[in-house]
């Protein structure tokens, strides 16, 4: 029975899971959830994720929600397939740190910016310039720390590409399509890291999927 | 014999107390290193070397230096899988997946509104910062919705991830403790039958009682 990902191609959280599945070359079925029609708040979806959010995931009898729990599950259980996205033993400690940094320092700020600059216009709503300014300033501070980190380590968590980097890709892709890109471009190590991770074929496959839907 | 691990930060910090609870559950010896946040010690170059975001806690175990409370907890549980509470972070991949799911739910969905409320209700008054009534109202509403979902989940499950107390439940202890005590939000928890049962059970654990004692003695 093939793995299933329930979500929307516009959802950065769903994208996180799709990128991992592509990195690992794993077969899966993508089950679109019509969020405009409120499908994610209906009974049958709430049975998969009681918080009414995408993605939801199935692997046989196992059902999971929370994109970062799903990606970690896939990376561990299928560690021998495709790109190894975690490290065994000692370096795992540092990987764990930078996965939390993405979740608690980068994502909240990045998500607010992509909402204001990309999604609101898409839904015919007005961008709040004050929110954009405030979050750009926060993002700049985070990226200063990333610049220092990437001066000591090729990738965030380790010297190889791992989930700690991958988890950034969906929001990063969105932000690089806005004027916020200048914050990344202005920092040489960050800029090189962005270019490197965004060039990965797995991301291209997921973006192609997004463009088709 | 290994030196005790070091935890940097005040016991009053929710994130620091998350790590302390985990160390106590796992019977791992630790040394608490104070960080004087009132004088801005956490923003000084010495401290930024071990936590570049200038937040607490920071953590050292021999040559390993890490930060982010949930990453520290996972590290402790993985390194000492055979010590103390073995069910805290199961090595079985399917059980672990469920723990991760609820630990992520705590970090992504429970933590934002509960932290905001903890700051507004417990810390702002102490720091002579005016409370933001709008923020309190908004976050009370968000918390209420989350607790409804928790109550539903806990109807069919003793703890969040399953039959055992795990890191997923533990992670909720620090914020919730402040909410039900100084935050006066006890009713939000006691009015929901399953949440009430769950909160009473997890907050009665010896490890958490010890952390609360440590917070009082500072």
XYZ file of N, CA, C and O in Angstrom, chain A residues 24-143:
480
model
N 14.054 11.179 -1.385
C 14.259 9.758 -1.089
C 13.814 8.851 -2.225
O 13.966 7.631 -2.142
N 13.236 9.433 -3.271
C 12.785 8.634 -4.406
C 11.695 7.655 -4.023
O 11.632 6.531 -4.549
N 10.830 8.042 -3.108
C 9.782 7.138 -2.623
C 8.480 7.366 -3.381
O 8.124 8.487 -3.704
N 7.761 6.264 -3.623
C 6.459 6.357 -4.288
C 5.414 6.842 -3.298
O 5.414 6.397 -2.140
N 4.542 7.716 -3.755
C 3.470 8.160 -2.877
C 2.298 8.644 -3.709
O 2.437 8.899 -4.908
N 1.157 8.768 -3.057
C -0.034 9.302 -3.709
C -0.344 10.655 -3.064
O -0.382 10.770 -1.841
N -0.506 11.665 -3.888
C -0.862 12.992 -3.375
C -2.369 13.141 -3.456
O -2.960 12.997 -4.530
N -2.999 13.380 -2.305
C -4.454 13.521 -2.253
C -4.782 14.999 -2.023
O -4.593 15.511 -0.921
N -5.226 15.709 -3.058
C -5.488 17.140 -2.884
C -6.625 17.389 -1.890
O -7.607 16.631 -1.852
N -6.463 18.413 -1.074
C -7.481 18.833 -0.114
C -7.927 20.224 -0.561
O -7.101 21.131 -0.662
N -9.211 20.361 -0.855
C -9.713 21.635 -1.368
C -9.937 22.622 -0.223
O -11.001 22.671 0.398
N -8.893 23.416 0.062
C -8.968 24.305 1.219
C -9.914 25.474 0.986
O -10.546 25.959 1.916
N -10.040 25.889 -0.266
C -10.974 26.993 -0.556
C -12.401 26.584 -0.221
O -13.206 27.400 0.207
N -12.686 25.292 -0.394
C -14.034 24.786 -0.075
C -14.136 24.356 1.382
O -15.150 23.789 1.808
N -13.057 24.601 2.162
C -13.079 24.265 3.592
C -13.009 22.780 3.878
O -13.402 22.318 4.949
N -12.459 22.015 2.919
C -12.408 20.565 3.097
C -11.592 20.165 4.326
O -11.844 19.143 4.960
N -10.585 20.981 4.664
C -9.702 20.661 5.785
C -10.374 20.804 7.150
O -9.818 20.400 8.161
N -11.585 21.389 7.139
C -12.310 21.534 8.402
C -13.460 20.547 8.504
O -14.246 20.576 9.436
N -13.547 19.668 7.478
C -14.645 18.707 7.487
C -14.251 17.426 8.214
O -13.069 17.079 8.309
N -15.278 16.700 8.675
C -15.112 15.463 9.473
C -14.045 14.513 8.941
O -13.198 14.057 9.703
N -14.128 14.189 7.656
C -13.238 13.154 7.124
C -11.778 13.592 7.164
O -10.886 12.766 7.305
N -11.549 14.888 7.068
C -10.162 15.354 7.172
C -9.728 15.501 8.625
O -8.590 15.191 8.988
N -10.656 15.948 9.473
C -10.334 16.101 10.895
C -9.960 14.755 11.528
O -9.229 14.697 12.507
N -10.457 13.673 10.917
C -10.080 12.335 11.400
C -8.589 12.072 11.153
O -7.958 11.287 11.850
N -8.018 12.748 10.159
C -6.594 12.604 9.855
C -5.759 13.639 10.610
O -4.620 13.385 10.978
N -6.293 14.846 10.769
C -5.603 15.878 11.537
C -6.636 16.692 12.298
O -7.316 17.537 11.716
N -6.762 16.433 13.607
C -7.804 17.101 14.394
C -7.636 18.622 14.460
O -8.576 19.328 14.790
N -6.443 19.117 14.103
C -6.237 20.566 14.082
C -6.726 21.190 12.772
O -6.675 22.397 12.592
N -7.195 20.360 11.837
C -7.748 20.882 10.590
C -6.706 21.596 9.748
O -6.983 22.631 9.144
N -5.474 21.056 9.755
C -4.397 21.673 8.969
C -3.785 20.632 8.043
O -3.831 19.431 8.312
N -3.175 21.139 6.962
C -2.468 20.230 6.064
C -0.972 20.358 6.336
O -0.516 21.405 6.795
N -0.194 19.284 6.081
C -0.600 18.011 5.507
C -1.053 16.988 6.561
O -0.829 17.164 7.744
N -1.651 15.918 6.057
C -1.834 14.713 6.845
C -1.167 13.615 6.024
O -1.014 13.745 4.810
N -0.754 12.548 6.696
C 0.091 11.534 6.047
C -0.335 10.145 6.476
O -0.744 9.941 7.630
N -0.270 9.214 5.556
C -0.569 7.813 5.878
C 0.526 6.911 5.314
O 0.930 7.075 4.157
N 0.989 5.976 6.156
C 1.913 4.938 5.693
C 1.383 3.635 6.260
O 1.617 3.303 7.425
N 0.621 2.903 5.463
C -0.070 1.715 5.952
C -1.077 2.151 6.997
O -1.876 3.045 6.764
N -0.986 1.551 8.196
C -1.920 1.903 9.268
C -1.509 3.166 10.013
O -2.299 3.711 10.776
N -0.275 3.600 9.818
C 0.203 4.775 10.543
C -0.370 6.047 9.931
O -0.295 6.260 8.730
N -0.950 6.880 10.794
C -1.433 8.189 10.360
C -0.663 9.248 11.142
O -0.513 9.132 12.357
N -0.211 10.268 10.454
C 0.550 11.316 11.130
C 0.162 12.694 10.628
O -0.212 12.847 9.461
N 0.296 13.705 11.498
C 0.222 15.091 11.057
C 1.412 15.834 11.648
O 2.200 15.252 12.371
N 1.543 17.127 11.330
C 2.714 17.966 11.642
C 3.845 17.625 10.679
O 4.499 16.579 10.773
N 4.110 18.523 9.725
C 5.064 18.246 8.651
C 6.428 17.804 9.164
O 7.032 16.893 8.601
N 6.915 18.413 10.244
C 8.279 18.088 10.713
C 8.320 16.737 11.418
O 9.372 16.112 11.501
N 7.182 16.266 11.927
C 7.122 14.921 12.505
C 7.098 13.916 11.353
O 7.740 12.863 11.411
N 6.374 14.259 10.290
C 6.277 13.387 9.124
C 7.631 13.259 8.437
O 8.086 12.150 8.127
N 8.315 14.390 8.226
C 9.614 14.331 7.539
C 10.622 13.523 8.352
O 11.393 12.744 7.789
N 10.593 13.693 9.670
C 11.532 12.943 10.511
C 11.225 11.452 10.480
O 12.143 10.617 10.435
N 9.950 11.117 10.494
C 9.543 9.712 10.392
C 10.087 9.107 9.094
O 10.747 8.069 9.100
N 9.821 9.772 7.975
C 10.258 9.274 6.668
C 11.785 9.150 6.618
O 12.328 8.136 6.186
N 12.477 10.175 7.111
C 13.941 10.184 7.052
C 14.547 9.049 7.874
O 15.570 8.482 7.494
N 13.917 8.713 9.002
C 14.460 7.626 9.826
C 14.078 6.251 9.313
O 14.920 5.370 9.189
N 12.807 6.086 9.016
C 12.333 4.759 8.613
C 12.860 4.372 7.230
O 13.135 3.211 6.962
N 13.052 5.343 6.356
C 13.549 5.063 5.013
C 14.970 5.601 4.847
O 15.333 6.109 3.787
N 15.770 5.481 5.889
C 17.089 6.110 5.852
C 18.016 5.518 4.797
O 18.967 6.162 4.360
N 17.739 4.286 4.356
C 18.597 3.691 3.346
C 18.207 4.054 1.924
O 18.856 3.640 0.969
N 17.136 4.811 1.766
C 16.680 5.171 0.424
C 17.084 6.607 0.089
O 16.931 7.508 0.908
N 17.555 6.818 -1.125
C 17.823 8.162 -1.625
C 18.769 8.956 -0.742
O 19.684 8.421 -0.123
N 18.545 10.265 -0.662
C 19.415 11.154 0.113
C 19.258 10.869 1.606
O 18.147 10.881 2.116
N 20.375 10.607 2.328
C 20.250 10.481 3.773
C 20.018 11.881 4.336
O 20.811 12.763 4.091
N 18.955 12.104 5.024
C 18.640 13.473 5.446
C 18.874 13.702 6.925
O 18.576 14.762 7.459
N 19.373 12.664 7.607
C 19.721 12.785 9.022
C 21.105 12.171 9.198
O 21.613 11.524 8.285
N 21.716 12.390 10.351
C 23.015 11.793 10.657
C 22.816 10.831 11.824
O 21.932 11.042 12.647
N 23.641 9.800 11.902
C 23.551 8.886 13.046
C 24.578 9.288 14.093
O 25.654 9.751 13.755
N 24.251 9.126 15.358
C 25.218 9.372 16.428
C 25.436 10.838 16.756
O 24.521 11.621 16.790
N 26.663 11.214 17.002
C 26.984 12.547 17.527
C 26.422 13.741 16.757
O 25.777 14.571 17.343
N 26.639 13.866 15.446
C 26.186 15.078 14.768
C 24.676 15.297 14.817
O 24.208 16.380 14.548
N 23.906 14.286 15.175
C 22.448 14.431 15.267
C 22.072 15.535 16.244
O 21.082 16.214 16.050
N 22.878 15.734 17.273
C 22.577 16.764 18.275
C 22.470 18.133 17.622
O 21.513 18.877 17.855
N 23.437 18.465 16.777
C 23.458 19.777 16.129
C 22.357 19.891 15.081
O 21.757 20.943 14.893
N 22.089 18.813 14.388
C 21.011 18.776 13.410
C 19.702 19.122 14.107
O 18.900 19.921 13.611
N 19.485 18.521 15.263
C 18.277 18.749 16.048
C 18.123 20.222 16.431
O 17.015 20.773 16.388
N 19.230 20.856 16.793
C 19.209 22.282 17.154
C 18.701 23.115 15.992
O 17.780 23.939 16.139
N 19.295 22.908 14.801
C 18.955 23.771 13.656
C 17.587 23.450 13.062
O 16.968 24.308 12.434
N 17.071 22.259 13.309
C 15.676 21.973 12.940
C 14.741 22.797 13.826
O 13.742 23.343 13.368
N 15.090 22.911 15.100
C 14.278 23.732 16.011
C 14.408 25.213 15.653
O 13.435 25.963 15.716
N 15.609 25.628 15.254
C 15.819 27.024 14.860
C 14.916 27.364 13.665
O 14.242 28.401 13.646
N 14.871 26.465 12.686
C 13.980 26.697 11.529
C 12.534 26.837 12.008
O 11.831 27.754 11.604
N 12.129 25.936 12.885
C 10.736 25.901 13.338
C 10.359 27.108 14.182
O 9.236 27.610 14.080
N 11.265 27.583 15.033
C 10.907 28.619 16.007
C 11.450 30.003 15.697
O 10.914 30.988 16.197
N 12.524 30.089 14.891
C 13.108 31.407 14.599
C 12.828 31.857 13.170
O 12.510 33.008 12.910
N 12.974 30.935 12.218
C 12.830 31.291 10.798
C 11.376 31.244 10.342
O 10.853 32.200 9.764
N 10.734 30.119 10.606
C 9.399 29.897 10.065
C 8.347 30.928 10.495
O 7.591 31.413 9.641
N 8.273 31.289 11.794
C 7.230 32.262 12.169
C 7.369 33.585 11.404
O 6.378 34.133 10.931
N 8.609 34.044 11.270
C 8.855 35.313 10.586
C 8.652 35.167 9.076
O 7.977 35.977 8.428
N 9.210 34.106 8.512
C 9.086 33.849 7.073
C 7.633 33.656 6.658
O 7.196 34.142 5.611
N 6.878 32.952 7.488
C 5.469 32.700 7.188
C 4.662 33.980 7.164
O 3.798 34.163 6.302
N 4.944 34.887 8.120
C 4.221 36.164 8.140
C 4.535 36.957 6.880
O 3.644 37.556 6.267
N 5.794 36.949 6.462
C 6.192 37.706 5.269
C 5.562 37.126 4.008
O 5.062 37.863 3.160
N 5.549 35.798 3.895
C 4.972 35.212 2.678
C 3.457 35.428 2.647
O 2.874 35.620 1.580
N 2.845 35.422 3.822
C 1.411 35.691 3.905
C 1.129 37.114 3.399
O 0.235 37.314 2.556
N 1.868 38.085 3.892
C 1.633 39.483 3.507
C 1.959 39.752 2.040
O 1.218 40.443 1.343
N 3.088 39.210 1.591
C 3.593 39.574 0.267
C 3.098 38.695 -0.869
O 3.066 39.119 -2.024
N 2.738 37.453 -0.569
C 2.326 36.528 -1.633
C 0.866 36.103 -1.547
O 0.135 36.172 -2.521
N 0.469 35.643 -0.368
C -0.866 35.060 -0.278
C -1.981 36.090 -0.217
O -3.015 35.920 -0.855
N -1.756 37.154 0.541
C -2.803 38.185 0.623
C -3.160 38.746 -0.753
O -4.336 38.804 -1.110
N -2.149 39.156 -1.555
C -2.484 39.646 -2.903
C -3.221 38.591 -3.732
O -4.160 38.917 -4.456
N -2.799 37.331 -3.557
C -3.433 36.220 -4.279
C -4.924 36.124 -3.935
O -5.745 35.787 -4.777
N -5.256 36.418 -2.684
C -6.643 36.325 -2.239
C -7.356 37.681 -2.277
O -8.421 37.840 -1.688
N -6.740 38.651 -2.949
C -7.371 39.966 -3.078
C -7.403 40.783 -1.800
O -8.276 41.624 -1.613
N -6.435 40.512 -0.885
C -6.384 41.279 0.370
C -5.198 42.238 0.325
O -4.238 42.029 -0.416
N -5.243 43.288 1.143
C -4.185 44.301 1.128
C -3.018 43.938 2.042
O -3.218 43.536 3.186
N -1.801 44.108 1.527
C -0.583 43.880 2.313
C -0.458 44.940 3.392
O -0.716 46.113 3.152
N -0.044 44.521 4.601
C 0.159 45.460 5.709
C 1.648 45.821 5.760
O 2.478 45.020 6.199
N 1.981 47.011 5.302
C 3.388 47.431 5.188
C 4.123 47.420 6.523
O 5.313 47.106 6.594
N 3.405 47.764 7.596
C 4.037 47.791 8.924
C 4.460 46.387 9.362
O 5.547 46.192 9.921
N 3.605 45.406 9.091
C 3.919 44.011 9.441
C 5.123 43.543 8.628
O 6.012 42.851 9.137
N 5.153 43.925 7.358
C 6.269 43.543 6.488
C 7.578 44.122 7.028
O 8.573 43.410 7.174
N 7.550 45.408 7.355
C 8.761 46.074 7.856
C 9.259 45.419 9.142
O 10.447 45.148 9.305
N 8.330 45.176 10.059
C 8.673 44.579 11.354
C 9.309 43.203 11.164
O 10.314 42.860 11.803
N 8.730 42.406 10.286
C 9.230 41.046 10.108
C 10.488 40.975 9.258
O 11.301 40.070 9.427
N 10.670 41.936 8.374
C 11.938 42.022 7.637
C 13.080 42.276 8.603
O 14.156 41.688 8.478
N 12.855 43.157 9.563
C 13.881 43.476 10.558
C 14.214 42.232 11.387
O 15.387 41.948 11.667
N 13.188 41.479 11.760
C 13.411 40.244 12.538
C 14.179 39.237 11.698
O 15.116 38.587 12.173
N 13.768 39.095 10.435
C 14.423 38.133 9.552
C 15.897 38.494 9.364
O 16.759 37.620 9.362
N 16.187 39.783 9.223
C 17.575 40.233 9.052
C 18.444 39.761 10.217
O 19.561 39.284 10.026
N 17.900 39.847 11.440
C 18.659 39.423 12.626
C 18.896 37.914 12.600
O 19.994 37.438 12.921
N 17.876 37.176 12.210
C 18.014 35.718 12.124
C 19.073 35.366 11.081
O 19.940 34.515 11.303
N 19.023 36.049 9.954
C 19.963 35.741 8.872
C 21.407 36.117 9.221
O 22.351 35.502 8.730
